[in-house]
């Protein structure tokens, strides 16, 4: 079964790109290919001109999936330090300082089961980015959270990435989230997934409130592109 077809995407250093499309269109598959966790059936994946396998071997990629992958027997701080133990990174964020920046200074010694879902995801993302990877890949990291928490964490992530300058690719089903976070949005057709549109988000940073007319206009523009992509491309959801 063909999941993705003729996908070509360039992401600039420091850019935030979201992948948006219907369920089953191959967004997560593409993210896994970018992470070097799945083999692309054809073509090349390059990260700063390095083949993805080589970039992954050099720990140039950080990945956070929808379900937080934390070690239950380690505290929040110990989980973040574990990434550095694995990567052996020298040019890295200081784990405690990073978690404090993430608003978790009072929870450094808490174990995952003692943290809320949103806190676990902050730790999860900290684990993915503490070693300063060139590319941060996020697969719906806020998908299981309530709307207000999701918006709050999205705004927090946008601020953090603006400070670190890291490149980010996000998989999302939320048009509003894509507008709030992205520099550009790749809109996919239904399976087999193709990039049917690549839209620049024409809003200043920090982004205006979601009730702002300009934000609403961008949401409507992106939603129209999504509907057109689903109606005009692919063979099924």
Coordinates of N, CA and C in Angstrom, one line a residue, residues 2 16 20 30 32 38 57 62 87 92 96 110 119-120 130 142-144 172 178 184 189 192 204 208 210 223 231:
X2 N 0.6 2.2 -0.9 CA 1.4 3.4 -1.0 C 0.8 4.4 0.0
X16 N 9.9 26.8 11.4 CA 8.9 25.9 12.0 C 7.9 25.5 11.0
X20 N 0.0 19.1 7.9 CA -1.4 19.1 8.2 C -2.1 18.3 7.2
X30 N 6.0 10.2 7.4 CA 7.0 11.2 6.9 C 7.9 11.6 8.0
X32 N 8.6 9.9 10.7 CA 9.5 8.8 11.1 C 10.6 8.6 10.1
X38 N 12.2 5.0 9.8 CA 11.7 4.2 8.7 C 12.5 4.6 7.5
X57 N 23.0 9.2 13.7 CA 24.1 8.7 14.4 C 24.9 9.8 15.2
X62 N 16.1 15.3 17.3 CA 15.4 15.1 18.5 C 13.9 14.8 18.1
X87 N 23.5 10.5 24.4 CA 24.1 11.3 23.3 C 25.6 11.6 23.5
X92 N 25.3 21.4 24.9 CA 24.0 21.0 25.2 C 23.4 22.1 26.2
X96 N 18.8 21.1 34.2 CA 18.0 21.8 35.3 C 17.6 23.2 34.8
X110 N 10.2 15.2 40.8 CA 9.0 14.5 40.6 C 9.1 13.4 39.6
X119 N 2.7 18.5 31.9 CA 4.0 18.5 32.5 C 4.9 17.4 31.9
X120 N 4.3 16.2 31.8 CA 5.0 15.1 31.2 C 5.5 15.5 29.8
X130 N 17.3 18.8 24.6 CA 18.3 19.2 25.5 C 19.7 19.1 24.9
X142 N 0.8 17.5 21.8 CA -0.3 18.0 22.7 C -1.6 17.4 22.4
X143 N -1.7 16.4 21.5 CA -2.9 15.9 21.0 C -3.9 15.3 22.0
X144 N -3.4 14.8 23.2 CA -4.2 14.2 24.2 C -4.7 15.2 25.2
X172 N 0.4 17.8 13.0 CA -0.8 18.2 13.7 C -2.1 18.0 12.9
X178 N -1.6 24.9 13.8 CA -0.7 25.1 12.7 C -0.5 26.6 12.5
X184 N 5.5 28.0 8.0 CA 4.9 27.5 6.8 C 4.1 26.2 7.2
X189 N -2.8 15.8 0.9 CA -4.0 15.1 0.4 C -4.2 13.9 1.2
X192 N -2.9 8.2 -1.2 CA -1.5 8.4 -0.8 C -1.2 9.9 -0.6
X204 N 2.6 38.2 12.5 CA 3.8 38.5 13.3 C 3.9 37.6 14.4
X208 N -0.9 36.9 17.3 CA -2.1 37.5 18.0 C -3.0 36.5 18.6
X210 N -6.2 34.2 19.3 CA -6.9 33.3 18.4 C -8.3 34.0 18.0
X223 N -7.8 26.4 6.3 CA -8.9 25.4 6.2 C -9.4 25.2 4.8
X231 N -10.3 17.1 -1.1 CA -11.2 16.9 -2.2 C -10.5 16.7 -3.5

